[in-house]
Coordinates of C-alpha atoms in Angstrom, one line a residue:
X1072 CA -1.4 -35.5 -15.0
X1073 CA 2.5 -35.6 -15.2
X1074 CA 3.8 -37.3 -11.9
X1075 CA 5.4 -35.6 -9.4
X1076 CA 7.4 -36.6 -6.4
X1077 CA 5.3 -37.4 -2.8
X1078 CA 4.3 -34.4 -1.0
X1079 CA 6.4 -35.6 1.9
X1080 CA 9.7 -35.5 0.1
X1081 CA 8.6 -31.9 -1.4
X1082 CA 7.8 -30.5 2.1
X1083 CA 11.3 -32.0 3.6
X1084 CA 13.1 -30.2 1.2
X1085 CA 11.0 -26.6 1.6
X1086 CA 11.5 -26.7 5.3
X1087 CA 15.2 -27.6 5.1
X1088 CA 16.3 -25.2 2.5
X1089 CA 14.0 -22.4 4.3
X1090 CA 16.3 -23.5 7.5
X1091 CA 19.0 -24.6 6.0
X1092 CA 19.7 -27.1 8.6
X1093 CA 18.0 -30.4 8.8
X1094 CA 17.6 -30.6 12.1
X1095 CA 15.2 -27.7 12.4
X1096 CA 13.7 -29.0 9.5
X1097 CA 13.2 -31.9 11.3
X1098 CA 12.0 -30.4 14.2
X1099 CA 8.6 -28.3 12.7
X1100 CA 7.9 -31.4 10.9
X1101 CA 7.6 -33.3 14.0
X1102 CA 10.4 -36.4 12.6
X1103 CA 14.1 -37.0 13.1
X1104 CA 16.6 -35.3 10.8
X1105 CA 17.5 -38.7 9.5
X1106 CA 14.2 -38.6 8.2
X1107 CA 14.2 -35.5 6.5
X1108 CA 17.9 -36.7 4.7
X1109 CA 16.5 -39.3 3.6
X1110 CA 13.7 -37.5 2.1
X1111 CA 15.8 -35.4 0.5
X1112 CA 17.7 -38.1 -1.2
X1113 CA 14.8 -39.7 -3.0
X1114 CA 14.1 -36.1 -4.5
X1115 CA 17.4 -35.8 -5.3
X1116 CA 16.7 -39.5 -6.7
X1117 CA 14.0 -38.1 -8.4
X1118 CA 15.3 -35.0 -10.2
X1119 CA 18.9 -36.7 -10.9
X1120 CA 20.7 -33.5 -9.1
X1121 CA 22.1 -32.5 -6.1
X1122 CA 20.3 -29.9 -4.1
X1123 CA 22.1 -29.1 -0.8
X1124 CA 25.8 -29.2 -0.6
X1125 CA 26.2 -30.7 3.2
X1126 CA 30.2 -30.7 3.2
X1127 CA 31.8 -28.3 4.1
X1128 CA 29.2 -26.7 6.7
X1129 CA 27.3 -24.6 6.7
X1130 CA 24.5 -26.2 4.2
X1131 CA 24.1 -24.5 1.4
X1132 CA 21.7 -24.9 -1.8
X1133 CA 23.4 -25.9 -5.1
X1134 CA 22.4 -24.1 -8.4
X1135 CA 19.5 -27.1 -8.5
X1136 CA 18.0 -26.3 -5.2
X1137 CA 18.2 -22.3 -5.8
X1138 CA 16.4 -22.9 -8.7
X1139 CA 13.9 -25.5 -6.8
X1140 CA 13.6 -24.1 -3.5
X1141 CA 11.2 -20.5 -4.4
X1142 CA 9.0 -22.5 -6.5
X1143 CA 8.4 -25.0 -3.4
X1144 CA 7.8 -22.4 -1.2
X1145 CA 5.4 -20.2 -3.5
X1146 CA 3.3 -23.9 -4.2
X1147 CA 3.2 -24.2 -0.7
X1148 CA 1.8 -20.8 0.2
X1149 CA -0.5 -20.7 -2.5
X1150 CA -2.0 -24.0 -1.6
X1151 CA -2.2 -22.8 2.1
X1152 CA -4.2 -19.8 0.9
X1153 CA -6.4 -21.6 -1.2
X1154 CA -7.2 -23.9 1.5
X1155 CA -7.9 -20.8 3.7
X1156 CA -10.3 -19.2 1.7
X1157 CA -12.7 -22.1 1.1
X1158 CA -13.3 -22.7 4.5
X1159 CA -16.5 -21.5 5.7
X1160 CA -16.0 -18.1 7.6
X1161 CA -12.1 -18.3 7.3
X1162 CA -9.9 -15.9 7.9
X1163 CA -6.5 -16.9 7.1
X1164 CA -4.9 -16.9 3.6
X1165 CA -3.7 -13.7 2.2
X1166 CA -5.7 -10.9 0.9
X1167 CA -4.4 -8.6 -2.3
X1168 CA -5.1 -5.1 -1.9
X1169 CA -4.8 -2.3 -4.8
X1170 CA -4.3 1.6 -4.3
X1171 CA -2.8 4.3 -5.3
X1172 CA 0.7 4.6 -5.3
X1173 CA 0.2 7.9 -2.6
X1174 CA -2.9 6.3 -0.4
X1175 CA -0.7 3.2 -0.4
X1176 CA 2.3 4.7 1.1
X1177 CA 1.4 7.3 3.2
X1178 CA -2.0 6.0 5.0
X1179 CA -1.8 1.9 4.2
X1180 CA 1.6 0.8 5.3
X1181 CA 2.1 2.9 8.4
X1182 CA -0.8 1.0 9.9
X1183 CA 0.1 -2.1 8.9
X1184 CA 1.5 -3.2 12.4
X1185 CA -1.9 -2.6 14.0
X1186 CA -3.1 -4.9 11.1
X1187 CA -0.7 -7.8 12.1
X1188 CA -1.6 -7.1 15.6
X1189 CA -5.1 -7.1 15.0
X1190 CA -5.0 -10.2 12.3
X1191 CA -1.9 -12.3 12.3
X1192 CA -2.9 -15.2 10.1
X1193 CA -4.0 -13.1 7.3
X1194 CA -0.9 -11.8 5.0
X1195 CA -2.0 -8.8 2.8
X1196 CA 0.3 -8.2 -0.4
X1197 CA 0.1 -4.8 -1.1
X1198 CA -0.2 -3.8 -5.2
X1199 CA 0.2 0.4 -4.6
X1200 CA -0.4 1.4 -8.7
X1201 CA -2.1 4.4 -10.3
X1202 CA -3.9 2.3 -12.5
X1203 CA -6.8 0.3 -12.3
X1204 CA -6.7 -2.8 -11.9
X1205 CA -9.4 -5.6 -12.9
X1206 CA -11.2 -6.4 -9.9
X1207 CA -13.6 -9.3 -12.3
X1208 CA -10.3 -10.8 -13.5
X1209 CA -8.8 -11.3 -10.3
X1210 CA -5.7 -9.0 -10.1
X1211 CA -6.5 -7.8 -6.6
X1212 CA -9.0 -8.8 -3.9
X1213 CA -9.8 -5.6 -2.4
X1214 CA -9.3 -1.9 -4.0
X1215 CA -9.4 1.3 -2.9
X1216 CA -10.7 3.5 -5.8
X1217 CA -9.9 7.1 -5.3
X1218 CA -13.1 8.9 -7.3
X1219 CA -15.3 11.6 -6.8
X1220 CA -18.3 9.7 -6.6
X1221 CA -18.9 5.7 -5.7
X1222 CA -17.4 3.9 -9.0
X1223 CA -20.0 1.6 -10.5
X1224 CA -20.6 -2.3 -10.0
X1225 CA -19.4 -4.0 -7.7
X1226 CA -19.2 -3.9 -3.9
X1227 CA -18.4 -0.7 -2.5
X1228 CA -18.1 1.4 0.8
X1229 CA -16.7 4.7 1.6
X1230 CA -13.8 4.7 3.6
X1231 CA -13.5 8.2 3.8
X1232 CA -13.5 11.7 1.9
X1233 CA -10.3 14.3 1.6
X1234 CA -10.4 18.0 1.4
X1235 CA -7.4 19.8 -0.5
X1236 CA -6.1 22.3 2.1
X1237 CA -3.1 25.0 1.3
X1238 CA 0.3 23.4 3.5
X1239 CA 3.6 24.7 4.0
X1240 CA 6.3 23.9 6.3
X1241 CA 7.1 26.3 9.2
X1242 CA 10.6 26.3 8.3
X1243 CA 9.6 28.1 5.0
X1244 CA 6.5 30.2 6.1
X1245 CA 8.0 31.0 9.9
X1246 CA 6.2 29.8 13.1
X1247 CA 4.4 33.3 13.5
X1248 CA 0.9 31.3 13.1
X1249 CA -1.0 33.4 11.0
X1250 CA -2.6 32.4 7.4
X1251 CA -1.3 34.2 4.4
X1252 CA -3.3 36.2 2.0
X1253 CA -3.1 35.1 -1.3
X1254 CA -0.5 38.5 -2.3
X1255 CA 1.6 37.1 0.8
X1256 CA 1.5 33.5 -0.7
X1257 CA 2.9 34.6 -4.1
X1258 CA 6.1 35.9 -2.5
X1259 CA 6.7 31.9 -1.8
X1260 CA 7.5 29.0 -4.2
X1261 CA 4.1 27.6 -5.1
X1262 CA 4.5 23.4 -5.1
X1263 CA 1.9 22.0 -8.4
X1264 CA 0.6 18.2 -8.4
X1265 CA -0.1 17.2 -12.1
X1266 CA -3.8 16.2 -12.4
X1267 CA -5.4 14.6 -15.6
X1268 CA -6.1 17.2 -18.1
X1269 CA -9.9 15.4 -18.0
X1270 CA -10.4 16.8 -14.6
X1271 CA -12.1 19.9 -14.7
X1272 CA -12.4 20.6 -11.3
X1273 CA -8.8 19.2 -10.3
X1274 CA -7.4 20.5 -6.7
X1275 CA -4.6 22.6 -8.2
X1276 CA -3.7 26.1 -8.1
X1277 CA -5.7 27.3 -11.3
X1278 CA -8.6 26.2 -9.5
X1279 CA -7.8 27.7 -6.3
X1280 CA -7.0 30.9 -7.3
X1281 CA -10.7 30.8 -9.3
X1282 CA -12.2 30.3 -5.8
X1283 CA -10.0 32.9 -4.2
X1284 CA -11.3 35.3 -6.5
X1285 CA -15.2 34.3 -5.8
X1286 CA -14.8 35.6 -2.5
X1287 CA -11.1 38.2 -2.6
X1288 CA -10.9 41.3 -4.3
X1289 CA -7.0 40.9 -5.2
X1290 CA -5.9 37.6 -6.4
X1291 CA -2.9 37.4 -8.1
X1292 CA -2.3 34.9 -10.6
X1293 CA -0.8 32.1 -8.8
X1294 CA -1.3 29.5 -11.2
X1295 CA 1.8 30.9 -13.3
X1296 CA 3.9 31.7 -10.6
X1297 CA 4.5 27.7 -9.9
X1298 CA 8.1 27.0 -9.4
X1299 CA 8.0 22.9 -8.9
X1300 CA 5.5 21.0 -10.3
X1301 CA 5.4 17.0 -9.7
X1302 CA 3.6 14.0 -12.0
X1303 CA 3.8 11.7 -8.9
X1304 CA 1.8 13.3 -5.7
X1305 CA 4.2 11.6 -3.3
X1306 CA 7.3 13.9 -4.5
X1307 CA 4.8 17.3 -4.0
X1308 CA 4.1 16.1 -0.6
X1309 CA 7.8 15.5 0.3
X1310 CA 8.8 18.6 -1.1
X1311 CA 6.5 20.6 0.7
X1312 CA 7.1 18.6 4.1
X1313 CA 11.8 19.6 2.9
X1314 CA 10.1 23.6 2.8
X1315 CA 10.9 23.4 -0.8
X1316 CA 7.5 25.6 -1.0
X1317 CA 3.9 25.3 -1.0
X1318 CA 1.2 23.0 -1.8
X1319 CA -2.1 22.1 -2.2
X1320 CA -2.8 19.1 -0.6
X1321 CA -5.2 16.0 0.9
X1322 CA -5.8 16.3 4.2
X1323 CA -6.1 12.7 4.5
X1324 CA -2.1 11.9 3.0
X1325 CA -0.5 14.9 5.1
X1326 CA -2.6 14.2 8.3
X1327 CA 0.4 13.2 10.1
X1328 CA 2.2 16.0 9.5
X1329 CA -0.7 18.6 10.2
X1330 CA -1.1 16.8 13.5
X1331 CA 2.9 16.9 14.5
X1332 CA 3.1 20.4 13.1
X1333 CA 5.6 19.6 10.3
X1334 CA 3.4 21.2 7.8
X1335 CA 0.9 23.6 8.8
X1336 CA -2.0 25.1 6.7
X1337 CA -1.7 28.2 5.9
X1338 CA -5.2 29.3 4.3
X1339 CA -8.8 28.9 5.6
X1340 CA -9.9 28.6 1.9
X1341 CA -9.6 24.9 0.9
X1342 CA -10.5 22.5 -2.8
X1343 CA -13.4 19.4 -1.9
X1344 CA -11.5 16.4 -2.7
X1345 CA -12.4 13.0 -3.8
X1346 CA -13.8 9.5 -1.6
X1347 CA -11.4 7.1 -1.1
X1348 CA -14.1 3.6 -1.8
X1349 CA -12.8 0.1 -0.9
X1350 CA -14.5 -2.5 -3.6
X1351 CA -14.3 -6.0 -4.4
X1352 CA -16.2 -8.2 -6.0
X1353 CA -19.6 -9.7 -5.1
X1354 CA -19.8 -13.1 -3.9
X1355 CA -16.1 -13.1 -3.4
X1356 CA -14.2 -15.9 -2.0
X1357 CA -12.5 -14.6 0.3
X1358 CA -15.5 -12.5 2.1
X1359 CA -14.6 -13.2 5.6
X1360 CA -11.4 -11.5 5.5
X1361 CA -12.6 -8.6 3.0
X1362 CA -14.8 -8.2 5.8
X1363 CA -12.2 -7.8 8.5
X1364 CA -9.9 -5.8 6.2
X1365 CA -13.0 -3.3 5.9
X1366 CA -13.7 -3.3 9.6
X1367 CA -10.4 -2.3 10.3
X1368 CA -9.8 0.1 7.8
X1369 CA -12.8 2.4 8.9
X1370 CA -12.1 1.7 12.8
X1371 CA -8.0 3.4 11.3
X1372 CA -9.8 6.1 9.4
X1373 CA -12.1 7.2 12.9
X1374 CA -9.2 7.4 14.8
X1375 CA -6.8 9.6 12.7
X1376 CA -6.3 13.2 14.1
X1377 CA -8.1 16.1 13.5
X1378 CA -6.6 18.6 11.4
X1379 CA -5.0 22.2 13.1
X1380 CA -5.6 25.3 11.0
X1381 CA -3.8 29.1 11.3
X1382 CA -5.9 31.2 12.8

């Protein structure tokens, strides 16, 4: 094993250039700020370079340290995370959690404060990605598959199921209330969400308007009368929230929105969606805190709002 300077020296430096000041340095490590210079020097000693540039104040990091100081820190965290998760029941660490780019933005991170409220020593990283990542290889700790049925191996729950309802914003539709007939919602832009070619039964309007006409006498053929039409399902919900037209969309990403009355859903007729599935590996380290990352994510899911329809 190459050698390597003691850990005291290493966590002198971390703490000081975090602080940039010895003295509070000093003072989470419980010794004197002499202590800590010294420390310092023998690294310095030991890598032949100057790392802090005391004079003039305030103290600064030289090129050396800059380069240093991040791969201190990210040792440091990794080992505390490592530590973490070997202890028996632990909960602290951090956890990785995958999902999509959409699920990610508009139902993870606005409730991550209750997280930190709820679970303070355990840091999640949040990877939001359309693809899938490998679970078995360890990319991520925890995802949250969005599938129409439970995806295969592996641990798995349901967190919870969307349906695709018909949303506009009343500054494009009016406030009048009422749901629009499907003649009345061709005299609006019609918002489209690009879904894989492989999905037969996608949520968009082609599919929509097949239903409509299951149960309507005059449908009109919606599905060419698109006049925006996203890849990334974020940018179809923004538009439609801006009353850049109207979309089809999960219930469970616009809930917020159907509850404030920013969008409001303007047909009874509605697409089944998909599950959203948390899964992680079997046998995992880190099963304590999986376990409290689940916990919490289903108590969020029971408490979200119901949804208003027209009448």
């Amino acid at each position: 094993m190459r050698k390597l300077p003691p850990l005291t020296e290493l966590r002198a430096f971390e703490a000081a250039a975090r602080h940039l000041s010895f003295k509070m340095a000093a003072a989470e490590l419980y010794v004197t700020p002499t202590a800590i210079s010294h420390q310092i020097k023998l690294l310095e000693r030991y890598c032949g370079r100057a790392l802090f540039r005391r004079r003039p104040r305030p103290l600064k990091l030289t090129p050396a340290g800059e380069q240093l100081f991040p791969v201190i820190r990210d040792g440091f965290e990794t080992f505390a995370d490592v530590l973490a998760s070997v202890r028996p029941g632990a909960m602290g660490g951090r956890l990785r959690i995958t999902a999509t780019n959409a699920f990610a933005a508009r139902w993870l991170v606005p409730r991550l404060s209750n997280w930190r409220a709820a679970h303070p020593r355990l840091k999640l990283d949040i990877l939001g990605t359309d693809a899938v990542l490998d679970l078995a290889a360890g990319e991520a700790d925890i995802a949250i598959r969005y599938a129409r049925r439970p995806p295969p191996g592996d641990h798995c729950i349901e967190l919870t199921r969307d349906i695709f309802r018909v949303v506009a914003s009343p500054r494009l539709v009016g406030n009048q209330g009422k749901l629009l007939t499907p003649a009345e919602l061709a005299n609006f832009p019609l918002i489209e969400i690009d879904w894989p070619s492989t999905d037969l039964d996608a949520p968009n309007w082609q599919r929509w308007q097949t239903m409509a006409r299951r149960r309507l006498k005059r449908v009109p053929d919606l599905a060419q009368l698109q006049s925006l039409a996203f890849r990334e399902e974020l940018h179809a919900i923004e538009a439609a929230i801006s009353g850049q037209g109207i979309a089809i969309c999960s219930d469970v990403l616009v809930a917020p929105e159907l509850a404030s009355g920013a969008l409001v859903q303007v047909s009874k007729l509605t697409l089944p969606g998909y599950g959203f599935y948390l899964v992680h590996r079997s046998g995992h380290a880190k099963l304590a805190s999986i376990s409290a990352f689940s916990t919490w994510a289903r108590s969020m899911q029971k408490t979200s709002a119901s949804i208003p329809v027209r009448s």
